N, CA, C and O atoms as a GROMACS GRO file, in nm:
protein
  512
    1MET      N    1  -0.910   0.182  -3.036
    1MET     CA    2  -0.787   0.177  -2.946
    1MET      C    3  -0.762   0.308  -2.889
    1MET      O    4  -0.721   0.316  -2.774
    2LEU      N    5  -0.784   0.418  -2.962
    2LEU     CA    6  -0.759   0.540  -2.896
    2LEU      C    7  -0.865   0.582  -2.802
    2LEU      O    8  -0.842   0.658  -2.708
    3PHE      N    9  -1.002   0.523  -2.833
    3PHE     CA   10  -1.094   0.543  -2.717
    3PHE      C   11  -1.063   0.493  -2.592
    3PHE      O   12  -1.105   0.550  -2.491
    4ASP      N   13  -0.989   0.383  -2.586
    4ASP     CA   14  -0.949   0.346  -2.445
    4ASP      C   15  -0.859   0.418  -2.387
    4ASP      O   16  -0.867   0.421  -2.264
    5PHE      N   17  -0.760   0.489  -2.446
    5PHE     CA   18  -0.671   0.591  -2.386
    5PHE      C   19  -0.744   0.714  -2.343
    5PHE      O   20  -0.705   0.787  -2.251
    6ALA      N   21  -0.858   0.735  -2.417
    6ALA     CA   22  -0.921   0.856  -2.384
    6ALA      C   23  -1.003   0.839  -2.274
    6ALA      O   24  -1.027   0.936  -2.202
    7ASN      N   25  -1.057   0.713  -2.249
    7ASN     CA   26  -1.139   0.695  -2.124
    7ASN      C   27  -1.029   0.699  -1.993
    7ASN      O   28  -1.062   0.751  -1.887
    8VAL      N   29  -0.907   0.645  -2.011
    8VAL     CA   30  -0.809   0.651  -1.901
    8VAL      C   31  -0.769   0.794  -1.886
    8VAL      O   32  -0.745   0.825  -1.769
    9LEU      N   33  -0.757   0.886  -1.974
    9LEU     CA   34  -0.712   1.022  -1.977
    9LEU      C   35  -0.833   1.094  -1.912
    9LEU      O   36  -0.801   1.172  -1.822
   10VAL      N   37  -0.954   1.085  -1.936
   10VAL     CA   38  -1.072   1.135  -1.898
   10VAL      C   39  -1.098   1.106  -1.734
   10VAL      O   40  -1.132   1.190  -1.650
   11PHE      N   41  -1.074   0.978  -1.715
   11PHE     CA   42  -1.096   0.923  -1.571
   11PHE      C   43  -0.987   0.997  -1.487
   11PHE      O   44  -1.021   1.055  -1.384
   12SER      N   45  -0.842   0.996  -1.532
   12SER     CA   46  -0.741   1.066  -1.470
   12SER      C   47  -0.760   1.195  -1.446
   12SER      O   48  -0.714   1.245  -1.344
   13ALA      N   49  -0.824   1.263  -1.531
   13ALA     CA   50  -0.843   1.425  -1.524
   13ALA      C   51  -0.964   1.444  -1.424
   13ALA      O   52  -0.956   1.528  -1.334
   14LEU      N   53  -1.054   1.380  -1.437
   14LEU     CA   54  -1.170   1.384  -1.335
   14LEU      C   55  -1.116   1.355  -1.201
   14LEU      O   56  -1.150   1.434  -1.114
   15GLY      N   57  -1.036   1.252  -1.166
   15GLY     CA   58  -0.974   1.213  -1.049
   15GLY      C   59  -0.897   1.339  -1.000
   15GLY      O   60  -0.911   1.373  -0.882
   16LEU      N   61  -0.816   1.409  -1.082
   16LEU     CA   62  -0.724   1.516  -1.038
   16LEU      C   63  -0.809   1.630  -0.999
   16LEU      O   64  -0.791   1.691  -0.894
   17GLY      N   65  -0.905   1.659  -1.088
   17GLY     CA   66  -1.004   1.774  -1.063
   17GLY      C   67  -1.068   1.758  -0.937
   17GLY      O   68  -1.079   1.854  -0.861
   18PHE      N   69  -1.118   1.632  -0.906
   18PHE     CA   70  -1.200   1.608  -0.783
   18PHE      C   71  -1.096   1.636  -0.666
   18PHE      O   72  -1.136   1.688  -0.563
   19VAL      N   73  -0.987   1.606  -0.681
   19VAL     CA   74  -0.890   1.626  -0.543
   19VAL      C   75  -0.872   1.762  -0.541
   19VAL      O   76  -0.888   1.819  -0.433
   20GLY      N   77  -0.835   1.842  -0.662
   20GLY     CA   78  -0.811   1.980  -0.659
   20GLY      C   79  -0.920   2.069  -0.608
   20GLY      O   80  -0.895   2.167  -0.538
   21VAL      N   81  -1.059   2.029  -0.651
   21VAL     CA   82  -1.172   2.101  -0.599
   21VAL      C   83  -1.184   2.085  -0.446
   21VAL      O   84  -1.217   2.181  -0.376
   22ASN      N   85  -1.157   1.956  -0.390
   22ASN     CA   86  -1.162   1.943  -0.260
   22ASN      C   87  -1.077   2.014  -0.172
   22ASN      O   88  -1.104   2.063  -0.063
   23LEU      N   89  -0.953   2.011  -0.243
   23LEU     CA   90  -0.854   2.098  -0.165
   23LEU      C   91  -0.883   2.240  -0.166
   23LEU      O   92  -0.854   2.302  -0.064
   24LEU      N   93  -0.929   2.294  -0.253
   24LEU     CA   94  -0.975   2.436  -0.271
   24LEU      C   95  -1.083   2.475  -0.194
   24LEU      O   96  -1.085   2.588  -0.145
   25ILE      N   97  -1.188   2.384  -0.176
   25ILE     CA   98  -1.284   2.417  -0.083
   25ILE      C   99  -1.257   2.396   0.060
   25ILE      O  100  -1.317   2.464   0.144
   26GLY      N  101  -1.168   2.304   0.096
   26GLY     CA  102  -1.099   2.306   0.231
   26GLY      C  103  -1.036   2.426   0.264
   26GLY      O  104  -1.047   2.476   0.376
   27LYS      N  105  -0.958   2.489   0.153
   27LYS     CA  106  -0.884   2.608   0.196
   27LYS      C  107  -0.950   2.719   0.220
   27LYS      O  108  -0.909   2.807   0.296
   28LEU      N  109  -1.080   2.724   0.142
   28LEU     CA  110  -1.180   2.832   0.157
   28LEU      C  111  -1.282   2.834   0.279
   28LEU      O  112  -1.338   2.935   0.321
   29LEU      N  113  -1.294   2.710   0.326
   29LEU     CA  114  -1.393   2.686   0.445
   29LEU      C  115  -1.313   2.699   0.581
   29LEU      O  116  -1.360   2.759   0.676
   30ARG      N  117  -1.188   2.637   0.584
   30ARG     CA  118  -1.122   2.614   0.722
   30ARG      C  119  -1.072   2.748   0.780
   30ARG      O  120  -1.034   2.834   0.701
   31PRO      N  121  -1.068   2.769   0.900
   31PRO     CA  122  -1.005   2.912   0.949
   31PRO      C  123  -0.862   2.894   0.945
   31PRO      O  124  -0.805   2.785   0.954
   32SER      N  125  -0.809   3.002   0.933
   32SER     CA  126  -0.661   3.003   0.919
   32SER      C  127  -0.605   3.122   1.044
   32SER      O  128  -0.618   3.242   1.021
   33ASN      N  129  -0.557   3.081   1.146
   33ASN     CA  130  -0.518   3.171   1.254
   33ASN      C  131  -0.381   3.086   1.304
   33ASN      O  132  -0.382   3.013   1.403
   34PRO      N  133  -0.270   3.107   1.224
   34PRO     CA  134  -0.156   3.038   1.276
   34PRO      C  135  -0.105   3.118   1.407
   34PRO      O  136  -0.112   3.240   1.417
   35GLN      N  137  -0.059   3.039   1.496
   35GLN     CA  138   0.007   3.089   1.616
   35GLN      C  139   0.142   3.006   1.633
   35GLN      O  140   0.166   2.902   1.572
   36VAL      N  141   0.233   3.070   1.732
   36VAL     CA  142   0.365   3.024   1.745
   36VAL      C  143   0.353   2.890   1.797
   36VAL      O  144   0.426   2.800   1.755
   37ARG      N  145   0.249   2.865   1.902
   37ARG     CA  146   0.229   2.735   1.964
   37ARG      C  147   0.175   2.635   1.890
   37ARG      O  148   0.207   2.517   1.906
   38LYS      N  149   0.085   2.675   1.801
   38LYS     CA  150   0.013   2.582   1.693
   38LYS      C  151   0.136   2.535   1.585
   38LYS      O  152   0.139   2.421   1.539
   39LEU      N  153   0.224   2.625   1.556
   39LEU     CA  154   0.338   2.584   1.454
   39LEU      C  155   0.454   2.501   1.512
   39LEU      O  156   0.536   2.442   1.441
   40SER      N  157   0.455   2.500   1.658
   40SER     CA  158   0.554   2.408   1.703
   40SER      C  159   0.541   2.269   1.691
   40SER      O  160   0.432   2.227   1.651
   41THR      N  161   0.642   2.178   1.720
   41THR     CA  162   0.641   2.042   1.701
   41THR      C  163   0.554   1.994   1.825
   41THR      O  164   0.561   2.047   1.936
   42TYR      N  165   0.479   1.898   1.798
   42TYR     CA  166   0.394   1.838   1.903
   42TYR      C  167   0.454   1.698   1.947
   42TYR      O  168   0.465   1.611   1.861
   43GLU      N  169   0.490   1.673   2.071
   43GLU     CA  170   0.545   1.538   2.114
   43GLU      C  171   0.456   1.480   2.214
   43GLU      O  172   0.489   1.472   2.332
   44CYS      N  173   0.340   1.437   2.167
   44CYS     CA  174   0.254   1.370   2.257
   44CYS      C  175   0.252   1.430   2.386
   44CYS      O  176   0.263   1.357   2.485
   45GLY      N  177   0.237   1.558   2.398
   45GLY     CA  178   0.218   1.624   2.536
   45GLY      C  179   0.336   1.662   2.611
   45GLY      O  180   0.323   1.727   2.714
   46GLU      N  181   0.459   1.623   2.564
   46GLU     CA  182   0.578   1.649   2.616
   46GLU      C  183   0.642   1.771   2.550
   46GLU      O  184   0.623   1.796   2.431
   47LEU      N  185   0.715   1.843   2.626
   47LEU     CA  186   0.798   1.950   2.558
   47LEU      C  187   0.881   1.910   2.479
   47LEU      O  188   0.948   1.818   2.523
   48SER      N  189   0.911   1.954   2.346
   48SER     CA  190   1.002   1.916   2.257
   48SER      C  191   1.144   1.967   2.294
   48SER      O  192   1.159   2.082   2.336
   49MET      N  193   1.238   1.892   2.280
   49MET     CA  194   1.371   1.929   2.334
   49MET      C  195   1.487   1.870   2.228
   49MET      O  196   1.484   1.752   2.192
   50GLY      N  197   1.573   1.950   2.189
   50GLY     CA  198   1.682   1.903   2.100
   50GLY      C  199   1.636   1.896   1.951
   50GLY      O  200   1.523   1.929   1.914
   51SER      N  201   1.722   1.857   1.880
   51SER     CA  202   1.687   1.849   1.718
   51SER      C  203   1.614   1.728   1.687
   51SER      O  204   1.627   1.629   1.759
   52ALA      N  205   1.535   1.727   1.580
   52ALA     CA  206   1.449   1.622   1.533
   52ALA      C  207   1.554   1.520   1.459
   52ALA      O  208   1.534   1.400   1.444
   53TRP      N  209   1.662   1.587   1.417
   53TRP     CA  210   1.759   1.493   1.344
   53TRP      C  211   1.857   1.412   1.411
   53TRP      O  212   1.976   1.443   1.412
   54VAL      N  213   1.805   1.299   1.472
   54VAL     CA  214   1.870   1.206   1.543
   54VAL      C  215   1.895   1.090   1.478
   54VAL      O  216   1.802   1.040   1.414
   55ASN      N  217   2.022   1.027   1.482
   55ASN     CA  218   2.061   0.911   1.420
   55ASN      C  219   2.025   0.789   1.504
   55ASN      O  220   2.071   0.774   1.617
   56PHE      N  221   1.938   0.699   1.443
   56PHE     CA  222   1.880   0.595   1.510
   56PHE      C  223   1.986   0.473   1.495
   56PHE      O  224   2.065   0.475   1.401
   57ASN      N  225   1.986   0.390   1.571
   57ASN     CA  226   2.067   0.272   1.571
   57ASN      C  227   2.052   0.186   1.454
   57ASN      O  228   1.933   0.159   1.438
   58ILE      N  229   2.124   0.136   1.370
   58ILE     CA  230   2.100   0.056   1.244
   58ILE      C  231   2.020  -0.062   1.273
   58ILE      O  232   1.942  -0.107   1.189
   59ARG      N  233   2.039  -0.118   1.394
   59ARG     CA  234   1.983  -0.244   1.434
   59ARG      C  235   1.828  -0.237   1.446
   59ARG      O  236   1.757  -0.338   1.439
   60PHE      N  237   1.779  -0.105   1.465
   60PHE     CA  238   1.642  -0.101   1.462
   60PHE      C  239   1.582  -0.141   1.311
   60PHE      O  240   1.483  -0.211   1.293
   61TYR      N  241   1.666  -0.079   1.204
   61TYR     CA  242   1.610  -0.101   1.076
   61TYR      C  243   1.631  -0.250   1.033
   61TYR      O  244   1.556  -0.303   0.951
   62ILE      N  245   1.745  -0.320   1.097
   62ILE     CA  246   1.760  -0.470   1.058
   62ILE      C  247   1.651  -0.549   1.114
   62ILE      O  248   1.598  -0.639   1.048
   63VAL      N  249   1.609  -0.513   1.256
   63VAL     CA  250   1.514  -0.594   1.301
   63VAL      C  251   1.371  -0.576   1.227
   63VAL      O  252   1.295  -0.668   1.199
   64ALA      N  253   1.350  -0.438   1.202
   64ALA     CA  254   1.216  -0.413   1.120
   64ALA      C  255   1.230  -0.476   0.995
   64ALA      O  256   1.128  -0.529   0.952
   65LEU      N  257   1.329  -0.483   0.929
   65LEU     CA  258   1.336  -0.549   0.786
   65LEU      C  259   1.314  -0.707   0.801
   65LEU      O  260   1.254  -0.770   0.714
   66ILE      N  261   1.363  -0.765   0.910
   66ILE     CA  262   1.344  -0.891   0.919
   66ILE      C  263   1.203  -0.927   0.974
   66ILE      O  264   1.153  -1.037   0.950
   67PHE      N  265   1.147  -0.843   1.038
   67PHE     CA  266   0.998  -0.842   1.089
   67PHE      C  267   0.908  -0.848   0.964
   67PHE      O  268   0.812  -0.925   0.953
   68ILE      N  269   0.952  -0.749   0.860
   68ILE     CA  270   0.884  -0.734   0.736
   68ILE      C  271   0.879  -0.859   0.655
   68ILE      O  272   0.774  -0.901   0.607
   69ILE      N  273   1.001  -0.919   0.640
   69ILE     CA  274   1.021  -1.027   0.546
   69ILE      C  275   0.927  -1.152   0.612
   69ILE      O  276   0.865  -1.225   0.534
   70PHE      N  277   0.920  -1.173   0.741
   70PHE     CA  278   0.852  -1.294   0.787
   70PHE      C  279   0.687  -1.247   0.781
   70PHE      O  280   0.600  -1.334   0.776
   71GLU      N  281   0.654  -1.114   0.782
   71GLU     CA  282   0.523  -1.071   0.768
   71GLU      C  283   0.473  -1.096   0.627
   71GLU      O  284   0.355  -1.127   0.610
   72VAL      N  285   0.558  -1.084   0.524
   72VAL     CA  286   0.541  -1.121   0.391
   72VAL      C  287   0.545  -1.260   0.356
   72VAL      O  288   0.490  -1.306   0.256
   73GLU      N  289   0.619  -1.333   0.447
   73GLU     CA  290   0.609  -1.491   0.442
   73GLU      C  291   0.463  -1.537   0.466
   73GLU      O  292   0.401  -1.616   0.395
   74ILE      N  293   0.415  -1.474   0.581
   74ILE     CA  294   0.266  -1.516   0.628
   74ILE      C  295   0.181  -1.490   0.506
   74ILE      O  296   0.109  -1.576   0.453
   75ALA      N  297   0.195  -1.353   0.461
   75ALA     CA  298   0.097  -1.314   0.371
   75ALA      C  299   0.102  -1.404   0.238
   75ALA      O  300   0.001  -1.402   0.168
   76PHE      N  301   0.204  -1.479   0.201
   76PHE     CA  302   0.216  -1.566   0.092
   76PHE      C  303   0.163  -1.703   0.129
   76PHE      O  304   0.115  -1.774   0.041
   77ILE      N  305   0.169  -1.743   0.251
   77ILE     CA  306   0.132  -1.873   0.279
   77ILE      C  307  -0.018  -1.885   0.322
   77ILE      O  308  -0.071  -1.996   0.338
   78PHE      N  309  -0.093  -1.755   0.342
   78PHE     CA  310  -0.231  -1.771   0.371
   78PHE      C  311  -0.298  -1.810   0.258
   78PHE      O  312  -0.387  -1.894   0.275
   79PRO      N  313  -0.271  -1.761   0.121
   79PRO     CA  314  -0.362  -1.803   0.025
   79PRO      C  315  -0.335  -1.950  -0.028
   79PRO      O  316  -0.414  -2.010  -0.101
   80VAL      N  317  -0.223  -1.998   0.014
   80VAL     CA  318  -0.190  -2.138  -0.024
   80VAL      C  319  -0.261  -2.220   0.086
   80VAL      O  320  -0.301  -2.332   0.051
   81ALA      N  321  -0.283  -2.182   0.215
   81ALA     CA  322  -0.351  -2.262   0.302
   81ALA      C  323  -0.496  -2.268   0.263
   81ALA      O  324  -0.561  -2.370   0.285
   82THR      N  325  -0.547  -2.164   0.207
   82THR     CA  326  -0.698  -2.145   0.168
   82THR      C  327  -0.737  -2.248   0.052
   82THR      O  328  -0.851  -2.292   0.039
   83VAL      N  329  -0.647  -2.275  -0.019
   83VAL     CA  330  -0.689  -2.357  -0.147
   83VAL      C  331  -0.614  -2.503  -0.141
   83VAL      O  332  -0.633  -2.584  -0.231
   84PHE      N  333  -0.531  -2.530  -0.031
   84PHE     CA  334  -0.459  -2.654  -0.018
   84PHE      C  335  -0.545  -2.782  -0.034
   84PHE      O  336  -0.506  -2.880  -0.096
   85ARG      N  337  -0.657  -2.772   0.022
   85ARG     CA  338  -0.740  -2.888   0.030
   85ARG      C  339  -0.793  -2.913  -0.126
   85ARG      O  340  -0.809  -3.028  -0.168
   86ARG      N  341  -0.815  -2.815  -0.194
   86ARG     CA  342  -0.854  -2.826  -0.346
   86ARG      C  343  -0.727  -2.888  -0.415
   86ARG      O  344  -0.738  -2.978  -0.498
   87TRP      N  345  -0.623  -2.843  -0.382
   87TRP     CA  346  -0.499  -2.913  -0.446
   87TRP      C  347  -0.473  -3.047  -0.409
   87TRP      O  348  -0.422  -3.123  -0.492
   88VAL      N  349  -0.504  -3.087  -0.286
   88VAL     CA  350  -0.479  -3.234  -0.245
   88VAL      C  351  -0.588  -3.314  -0.315
   88VAL      O  352  -0.559  -3.429  -0.349
   89GLU      N  353  -0.733  -3.260  -0.345
   89GLU     CA  354  -0.801  -3.325  -0.413
   89GLU      C  355  -0.765  -3.327  -0.565
   89GLU      O  356  -0.804  -3.422  -0.634
   90GLY      N  357  -0.697  -3.236  -0.615
   90GLY     CA  358  -0.656  -3.229  -0.763
   90GLY      C  359  -0.528  -3.307  -0.772
   90GLY      O  360  -0.474  -3.313  -0.883
   91GLY      N  361  -0.479  -3.359  -0.682
   91GLY     CA  362  -0.346  -3.436  -0.683
   91GLY      C  363  -0.224  -3.365  -0.695
   91GLY      O  364  -0.125  -3.425  -0.736
   92VAL      N  365  -0.219  -3.243  -0.662
   92VAL     CA  366  -0.099  -3.145  -0.658
   92VAL      C  367  -0.066  -3.111  -0.506
   92VAL      O  368   0.013  -3.019  -0.481
   93GLY      N  369  -0.117  -3.174  -0.420
   93GLY     CA  370  -0.106  -3.123  -0.284
   93GLY      C  371   0.050  -3.150  -0.230
   93GLY      O  372   0.115  -3.066  -0.168
   94VAL      N  373   0.094  -3.276  -0.265
   94VAL     CA  374   0.229  -3.302  -0.236
   94VAL      C  375   0.325  -3.192  -0.297
   94VAL      O  376   0.410  -3.138  -0.225
   95PHE      N  377   0.313  -3.163  -0.414
   95PHE     CA  378   0.407  -3.080  -0.487
   95PHE      C  379   0.387  -2.928  -0.406
   95PHE      O  380   0.481  -2.859  -0.367
   96ALA      N  381   0.263  -2.899  -0.394
   96ALA     CA  382   0.233  -2.755  -0.324
   96ALA      C  383   0.301  -2.748  -0.183
   96ALA      O  384   0.354  -2.644  -0.144
   97LEU      N  385   0.297  -2.869  -0.106
   97LEU     CA  386   0.342  -2.880   0.017
   97LEU      C  387   0.504  -2.860   0.029
   97LEU      O  388   0.565  -2.798   0.117
   98VAL      N  389   0.560  -2.937  -0.095
   98VAL     CA  390   0.710  -2.935  -0.105
   98VAL      C  391   0.753  -2.794  -0.122
   98VAL      O  392   0.848  -2.750  -0.059
   99GLU      N  393   0.680  -2.716  -0.213
   99GLU     CA  394   0.707  -2.571  -0.258
   99GLU      C  395   0.721  -2.479  -0.131
   99GLU      O  396   0.818  -2.407  -0.104
  100VAL      N  397   0.587  -2.496  -0.048
  100VAL     CA  398   0.585  -2.412   0.067
  100VAL      C  399   0.682  -2.455   0.187
  100VAL      O  400   0.701  -2.385   0.286
  101LEU      N  401   0.732  -2.559   0.169
  101LEU     CA  402   0.840  -2.614   0.275
  101LEU      C  403   0.964  -2.557   0.222
  101LEU      O  404   1.035  -2.495   0.302
  102ILE      N  405   0.996  -2.567   0.112
  102ILE     CA  406   1.109  -2.505   0.048
  102ILE      C  407   1.128  -2.346   0.078
  102ILE      O  408   1.228  -2.294   0.128
  103PHE      N  409   1.008  -2.280   0.037
  103PHE     CA  410   1.008  -2.153   0.076
  103PHE      C  411   1.010  -2.102   0.241
  103PHE      O  412   1.063  -1.996   0.276
  104VAL      N  413   0.957  -2.176   0.314
  104VAL     CA  414   0.976  -2.148   0.462
  104VAL      C  415   1.111  -2.201   0.504
  104VAL      O  416   1.169  -2.147   0.598
  105GLY      N  417   1.167  -2.306   0.438
  105GLY     CA  418   1.313  -2.332   0.478
  105GLY      C  419   1.416  -2.243   0.451
  105GLY      O  420   1.512  -2.221   0.525
  106ILE      N  421   1.389  -2.180   0.320
  106ILE     CA  422   1.495  -2.075   0.285
  106ILE      C  423   1.473  -1.948   0.385
  106ILE      O  424   1.571  -1.886   0.424
  107LEU      N  425   1.376  -1.921   0.414
  107LEU     CA  426   1.345  -1.811   0.504
  107LEU      C  427   1.408  -1.841   0.657
  107LEU      O  428   1.461  -1.761   0.734
  108PHE      N  429   1.383  -1.988   0.673
  108PHE     CA  430   1.437  -2.018   0.812
  108PHE      C  431   1.597  -2.028   0.814
  108PHE      O  432   1.661  -2.003   0.916
  109LEU      N  433   1.650  -2.063   0.704
  109LEU     CA  434   1.792  -2.044   0.691
  109LEU      C  435   1.844  -1.898   0.707
  109LEU      O  436   1.939  -1.875   0.781
  110GLY      N  437   1.774  -1.791   0.631
  110GLY     CA  438   1.800  -1.681   0.650
  110GLY      C  439   1.791  -1.612   0.807
  110GLY      O  440   1.871  -1.529   0.850
  111LEU      N  441   1.677  -1.667   0.878
  111LEU     CA  442   1.664  -1.622   1.030
  111LEU      C  443   1.791  -1.675   1.107
  111LEU      O  444   1.848  -1.608   1.193
  112ILE      N  445   1.835  -1.824   1.060
  112ILE     CA  446   1.944  -1.864   1.146
  112ILE      C  447   2.070  -1.790   1.112
  112ILE      O  448   2.154  -1.771   1.201
  113TYR      N  449   2.089  -1.746   0.989
  113TYR     CA  450   2.215  -1.661   0.952
  113TYR      C  451   2.201  -1.531   1.018
  113TYR      O  452   2.307  -1.485   1.059
  114ALA      N  453   2.093  -1.460   1.039
  114ALA     CA  454   2.087  -1.346   1.110
  114ALA      C  455   2.106  -1.353   1.259
  114ALA      O  456   2.171  -1.267   1.319
  115TRP      N  457   2.049  -1.457   1.319
  115TRP     CA  458   2.059  -1.491   1.459
  115TRP      C  459   2.207  -1.530   1.459
  115TRP      O  460   2.273  -1.485   1.552
  116ALA      N  461   2.268  -1.603   1.373
  116ALA     CA  462   2.428  -1.642   1.415
  116ALA      C  463   2.512  -1.518   1.413
  116ALA      O  464   2.612  -1.494   1.481
  117LYS      N  465   2.453  -1.445   1.326
  117LYS     CA  466   2.558  -1.304   1.305
  117LYS      C  467   2.531  -1.199   1.423
  117LYS      O  468   2.604  -1.102   1.443
  118GLY      N  469   2.416  -1.232   1.498
  118GLY     CA  470   2.416  -1.145   1.626
  118GLY      C  471   2.303  -1.028   1.576
  118GLY      O  472   2.274  -0.939   1.657
  119ASP      N  473   2.246  -1.030   1.457
  119ASP     CA  474   2.159  -0.912   1.412
  119ASP      C  475   2.032  -0.903   1.504
  119ASP      O  476   1.972  -0.795   1.504
  120LEU      N  477   1.985  -1.003   1.581
  120LEU     CA  478   1.870  -0.999   1.647
  120LEU      C  479   1.881  -0.944   1.780
  120LEU      O  480   1.783  -0.904   1.843
  121GLU      N  481   2.006  -0.942   1.824
  121GLU     CA  482   2.050  -0.871   1.959
  121GLU      C  483   2.036  -0.754   1.956
  121GLU      O  484   2.098  -0.694   1.868
  122TRP      N  485   1.952  -0.680   2.049
  122TRP     CA  486   1.940  -0.534   2.053
  122TRP      C  487   2.061  -0.467   2.092
  122TRP      O  488   2.096  -0.362   2.037
  123VAL      N  489   2.130  -0.526   2.188
  123VAL     CA  490   2.256  -0.474   2.238
  123VAL      C  491   2.369  -0.574   2.177
  123VAL      O  492   2.383  -0.689   2.219
  124LYS      N  493   2.435  -0.526   2.091
  124LYS     CA  494   2.541  -0.604   2.019
  124LYS      C  495   2.685  -0.609   2.100
  124LYS      O  496   2.740  -0.508   2.144
  125LYS      N  497   2.734  -0.732   2.111
  125LYS     CA  498   2.859  -0.730   2.190
  125LYS      C  499   2.975  -0.699   2.094
  125LYS      O  500   2.973  -0.756   1.985
  126VAL      N  501   3.062  -0.627   2.119
  126VAL     CA  502   3.162  -0.592   2.027
  126VAL      C  503   3.279  -0.657   2.078
  126VAL      O  504   3.318  -0.644   2.194
  127LYS      N  505   3.342  -0.737   1.975
  127LYS     CA  506   3.465  -0.824   2.012
  127LYS      C  507   3.581  -0.741   2.015
  127LYS      O  508   3.607  -0.663   1.924
  128ALA      N  509   3.658  -0.756   2.124
  128ALA     CA  510   3.781  -0.667   2.150
  128ALA      C  511   3.890  -0.727   2.076
  128ALA      O  512   4.002  -0.676   2.078
   0.00000   0.00000   0.00000
């Protein structure tokens, strides 16, 4: 059993050593001539202006999280779709279909909730 742990330790040490040696070789080979223009912030060809610490609207994060949730839903449904025919032949197709429909239904209720709450609108109306 200790031999198995030694394998993991040796593998980790070799991996860290490989990374360290490559970083050291890169530091020795690449040129180093820092200039003010090179050290400045690059903004896709535009002159940078103002501070980089700008508060983003929280709706951006909410929409991004909703997008990620539905992307994960698709990632979970693809494996089910690939083996669904085998499940139907095995007699558990109806059960699998009901499970997937419950999963999609729960996420659909979440989408309806976010929509009703107004979180999907980029410019949210403020109630007076």
